[in-house]
mmCIF file of C-alpha atoms and ligand atoms in Angstrom:
data_model
loop_
_atom_site.group_PDB
_atom_site.id
_atom_site.type_symbol
_atom_site.label_atom_id
_atom_site.label_comp_id
_atom_site.label_asym_id
_atom_site.label_seq_id
_atom_site.Cartn_x
_atom_site.Cartn_y
_atom_site.Cartn_z
ATOM 1 C CA UNK A 57 109.587 137.457 87.310
ATOM 2 C CA UNK A 58 106.035 138.464 88.120
ATOM 3 C CA UNK A 59 103.197 136.620 86.413
ATOM 4 C CA UNK A 60 100.071 138.191 87.880
ATOM 5 C CA UNK A 61 97.170 136.323 86.311
ATOM 6 C CA UNK A 62 93.402 136.345 86.493
ATOM 7 C CA UNK A 63 91.194 133.264 86.422
ATOM 8 C CA UNK A 64 87.478 132.606 86.145
ATOM 9 C CA UNK A 65 85.996 130.683 89.061
ATOM 10 C CA UNK A 66 82.373 129.532 89.070
ATOM 11 C CA UNK A 67 80.549 128.267 92.132
ATOM 12 C CA UNK A 68 78.208 125.961 90.239
ATOM 13 C CA UNK A 69 74.459 125.634 91.042
ATOM 14 C CA UNK A 70 75.111 122.690 93.400
ATOM 15 C CA UNK A 71 77.653 124.743 95.345
ATOM 16 C CA UNK A 72 75.388 127.788 95.644
ATOM 17 C CA UNK A 73 72.350 125.619 96.558
ATOM 18 C CA UNK A 74 74.358 123.855 99.267
ATOM 19 C CA UNK A 75 75.534 127.123 100.802
ATOM 20 C CA UNK A 76 79.178 126.657 99.792
ATOM 21 C CA UNK A 77 79.715 129.970 97.978
ATOM 22 C CA UNK A 78 81.166 131.601 101.092
ATOM 23 C CA UNK A 79 83.421 128.601 101.737
ATOM 24 C CA UNK A 80 84.834 128.816 98.200
ATOM 25 C CA UNK A 81 85.437 132.568 98.533
ATOM 26 C CA UNK A 82 87.016 131.989 101.961
ATOM 27 C CA UNK A 83 89.473 129.460 100.553
ATOM 28 C CA UNK A 84 90.382 131.683 97.602
ATOM 29 C CA UNK A 85 91.006 134.662 99.877
ATOM 30 C CA UNK A 86 92.757 132.590 102.574
ATOM 31 C CA UNK A 87 95.193 131.376 99.931
ATOM 32 C CA UNK A 88 96.042 135.029 99.301
ATOM 33 C CA UNK A 89 94.317 135.663 95.983
ATOM 34 C CA UNK A 90 92.310 138.833 95.544
ATOM 35 C CA UNK A 91 88.865 139.311 94.034
ATOM 36 C CA UNK A 92 88.629 141.351 90.845
ATOM 37 C CA UNK A 93 84.933 140.707 90.111
ATOM 38 C CA UNK A 94 81.938 138.720 91.315
ATOM 39 C CA UNK A 95 78.341 138.279 90.165
ATOM 40 C CA UNK A 96 75.480 135.934 91.007
ATOM 41 C CA UNK A 97 73.523 134.976 87.902
ATOM 42 C CA UNK A 98 71.582 132.186 86.236
ATOM 43 C CA UNK A 99 73.645 131.653 83.076
ATOM 44 C CA UNK A 100 71.872 131.469 79.716
ATOM 45 C CA UNK A 101 72.263 128.427 77.474
ATOM 46 C CA UNK A 102 74.011 130.697 74.931
ATOM 47 C CA UNK A 103 76.632 131.719 77.500
ATOM 48 C CA UNK A 104 77.116 128.097 78.567
ATOM 49 C CA UNK A 105 77.423 126.912 74.955
ATOM 50 C CA UNK A 106 80.337 129.300 74.520
ATOM 51 C CA UNK A 107 81.838 128.571 77.927
ATOM 52 C CA UNK A 108 81.742 124.802 77.342
ATOM 53 C CA UNK A 109 82.437 124.885 73.571
ATOM 54 C CA UNK A 110 85.207 122.270 73.986
ATOM 55 C CA UNK A 111 82.624 119.761 75.276
ATOM 56 C CA UNK A 112 79.998 120.107 72.496
ATOM 57 C CA UNK A 113 79.170 116.639 71.158
ATOM 58 C CA UNK A 114 80.201 114.752 74.300
ATOM 59 C CA UNK A 115 77.558 112.569 75.999
ATOM 60 C CA UNK A 116 77.508 114.738 79.113
ATOM 61 C CA UNK A 117 77.206 118.035 77.206
ATOM 62 C CA UNK A 118 73.381 118.400 77.317
ATOM 63 C CA UNK A 119 73.138 117.369 80.989
ATOM 64 C CA UNK A 120 76.003 119.754 81.760
ATOM 65 C CA UNK A 121 74.231 122.745 80.200
ATOM 66 C CA UNK A 122 70.949 121.779 81.867
ATOM 67 C CA UNK A 123 72.664 121.468 85.251
ATOM 68 C CA UNK A 124 74.634 124.704 84.910
ATOM 69 C CA UNK A 125 71.479 126.678 84.023
ATOM 70 C CA UNK A 126 69.377 125.066 86.778
ATOM 71 C CA UNK A 127 69.999 127.832 89.316
ATOM 72 C CA UNK A 128 72.242 130.693 90.329
ATOM 73 C CA UNK A 129 75.989 130.475 89.776
ATOM 74 C CA UNK A 130 78.496 132.741 91.547
ATOM 75 C CA UNK A 131 80.985 133.890 88.919
ATOM 76 C CA UNK A 132 84.249 135.226 90.336
ATOM 77 C CA UNK A 133 87.399 136.682 88.830
ATOM 78 C CA UNK A 134 90.349 136.034 91.139
ATOM 79 C CA UNK A 135 93.792 137.521 90.709
ATOM 80 C CA UNK A 136 97.291 136.680 91.794
ATOM 81 C CA UNK A 137 100.602 135.102 90.937
ATOM 82 C CA UNK A 138 99.899 131.753 89.172
ATOM 83 C CA UNK A 139 96.238 131.863 90.268
ATOM 84 C CA UNK A 140 95.069 129.758 87.294
ATOM 85 C CA UNK A 141 97.095 126.730 88.353
ATOM 86 C CA UNK A 142 96.665 127.585 92.028
ATOM 87 C CA UNK A 143 92.880 127.506 91.927
ATOM 88 C CA UNK A 144 92.865 124.230 89.953
ATOM 89 C CA UNK A 145 94.867 122.738 92.837
ATOM 90 C CA UNK A 146 92.449 124.212 95.413
ATOM 91 C CA UNK A 147 89.507 122.752 93.419
ATOM 92 C CA UNK A 148 90.916 119.240 93.067
ATOM 93 C CA UNK A 149 90.339 116.788 90.260
ATOM 94 C CA UNK A 150 87.117 116.648 88.249
ATOM 95 C CA UNK A 151 85.694 113.495 89.854
ATOM 96 C CA UNK A 152 84.776 114.391 93.442
ATOM 97 C CA UNK A 153 84.873 110.761 94.539
ATOM 98 C CA UNK A 154 88.615 110.629 93.924
ATOM 99 C CA UNK A 155 89.498 114.315 94.413
ATOM 100 C CA UNK A 156 91.975 114.619 97.271
ATOM 101 C CA UNK A 157 90.730 115.508 100.743
ATOM 102 C CA UNK A 158 91.716 119.104 101.458
ATOM 103 C CA UNK A 159 90.486 120.226 98.041
ATOM 104 C CA UNK A 160 87.072 121.830 97.509
ATOM 105 C CA UNK A 161 85.801 118.925 95.412
ATOM 106 C CA UNK A 162 87.417 116.361 97.715
ATOM 107 C CA UNK A 163 86.029 117.901 100.896
ATOM 108 C CA UNK A 164 82.506 118.753 99.726
ATOM 109 C CA UNK A 165 81.762 116.694 96.612
ATOM 110 C CA UNK A 166 80.564 113.200 95.983
ATOM 111 C CA UNK A 167 78.858 111.160 93.275
ATOM 112 C CA UNK A 168 75.106 111.803 93.267
ATOM 113 C CA UNK A 169 74.399 109.327 90.478
ATOM 114 C CA UNK A 170 73.437 112.121 88.059
ATOM 115 C CA UNK A 171 74.155 112.205 84.299
ATOM 116 C CA UNK A 172 76.628 114.986 84.891
ATOM 117 C CA UNK A 173 79.325 115.244 87.537
ATOM 118 C CA UNK A 174 78.311 117.853 90.104
ATOM 119 C CA UNK A 175 81.563 119.132 91.530
ATOM 120 C CA UNK A 176 80.820 122.534 93.103
ATOM 121 C CA UNK A 177 83.327 124.672 91.221
ATOM 122 C CA UNK A 178 84.811 125.510 87.837
ATOM 123 C CA UNK A 179 88.244 127.018 87.323
ATOM 124 C CA UNK A 180 89.883 128.096 84.063
ATOM 125 C CA UNK A 181 92.519 125.584 82.953
ATOM 126 C CA UNK A 182 95.048 127.775 81.092
ATOM 127 C CA UNK A 183 95.892 131.437 80.458
ATOM 128 C CA UNK A 184 94.108 131.219 77.085
ATOM 129 C CA UNK A 185 90.974 129.722 78.682
ATOM 130 C CA UNK A 186 91.037 132.306 81.469
ATOM 131 C CA UNK A 187 91.143 135.253 79.054
ATOM 132 C CA UNK A 188 88.412 133.725 76.884
ATOM 133 C CA UNK A 189 86.152 132.878 79.839
ATOM 134 C CA UNK A 190 86.600 136.213 81.633
ATOM 135 C CA UNK A 191 85.647 137.998 78.399
ATOM 136 C CA UNK A 192 82.471 135.871 78.200
ATOM 137 C CA UNK A 193 81.306 136.230 81.811
ATOM 138 C CA UNK A 194 82.651 139.737 82.562
ATOM 139 C CA UNK A 195 82.829 141.675 79.275
ATOM 140 C CA UNK A 196 83.285 144.852 81.353
ATOM 141 C CA UNK A 197 86.499 143.502 82.906
HETATM 142 P P1 IDP B 472 87.006 120.447 84.821
HETATM 143 O O1 IDP B 472 85.770 121.154 85.329
HETATM 144 O O2 IDP B 472 87.719 119.724 85.938
HETATM 145 O O3 IDP B 472 87.909 121.329 84.003
HETATM 146 P P2 IDP B 472 86.133 119.261 82.293
HETATM 147 O O4 IDP B 472 86.712 118.033 81.696
HETATM 148 O O5 IDP B 472 86.464 120.572 81.655
HETATM 149 O O6 IDP B 472 86.503 119.271 83.846
HETATM 150 O O7 IDP B 472 84.539 119.069 82.298
HETATM 151 C C1 IDP B 472 83.677 120.143 82.565
HETATM 152 C C2 IDP B 472 82.614 119.683 83.537
HETATM 153 O O8 IDP B 472 81.784 118.684 82.894
HETATM 154 C C3 IDP B 472 83.141 118.970 84.788
HETATM 155 O O9 IDP B 472 83.540 119.841 85.812
HETATM 156 C C4 IDP B 472 81.959 118.139 85.189
HETATM 157 O O10 IDP B 472 80.958 118.917 85.827
HETATM 158 C C5 IDP B 472 81.415 117.679 83.833
HETATM 159 N N1 IDP B 472 82.023 116.413 83.359
HETATM 160 C C6 IDP B 472 83.279 116.226 82.890
HETATM 161 N N2 IDP B 472 83.486 114.945 82.507
HETATM 162 C C7 IDP B 472 82.326 114.302 82.743
HETATM 163 C C8 IDP B 472 81.907 112.935 82.544
HETATM 164 O O11 IDP B 472 82.663 112.060 82.076
HETATM 165 N N3 IDP B 472 80.630 112.634 82.912
HETATM 166 C C9 IDP B 472 79.779 113.549 83.430
HETATM 167 N N4 IDP B 472 80.128 114.840 83.610
HETATM 168 C C10 IDP B 472 81.386 115.227 83.284
HETATM 169 MG MG1 MG B 473 87.516 122.277 82.161
#
C-alpha cells in the first residue's frame, strides 16, 4: 500500500554557512525523493519556539534558539514513500561525533565544543511532527 509522505528538512545555519545546502539537496534527490517546497530564511524566535516546543525548559533550549536564528536556514519539504523515516536515516543520529559515516551528520559534522550540538540538518521525526512542522514553516503548503 502506498504511503506517500512529506517531511520538513532544515539545513541549519551551520550547514548553509559551510556551503552544504546543495549537498543536502543532492542527497535527498539522489535517494529519489522529490521537492515540494524550499525557502531560505532567517527564522524568527517565535517560529523556533513553536518548532522546538518539545525542548522548552531543557538546558540546551536557549542556545538552540540562538544558534538556529544566527543565520539563514534552508527549509525544504521533501516528498516520497516513507520519506520521514528515510530522511532521518540519511541525516544520521543527533550527535555528529558518533553518527555513522555515510550519513550527512556523520560525513560532515563534528563536535565544535559549543553549548548546542551543531549537526547541519533537521528532519521531522514522525508523521504528526511532519504535519505540524510543515504547517509552521510553509503555511501555504
Ligand atoms: P534531532 O535533531 O536528532 O531530532 P532532538 O533531540 O530533537 O534531535 O534535538 C534537537 C536539536 O537540539 C538537535 O538536533 C541538536 O542540534 C540540539 N540538541 C539535542 N540534544 C542536545 C544536547 O544534549 N546538547 C546540546 N544540543 C542538543
Ligand atoms: Mg527532533
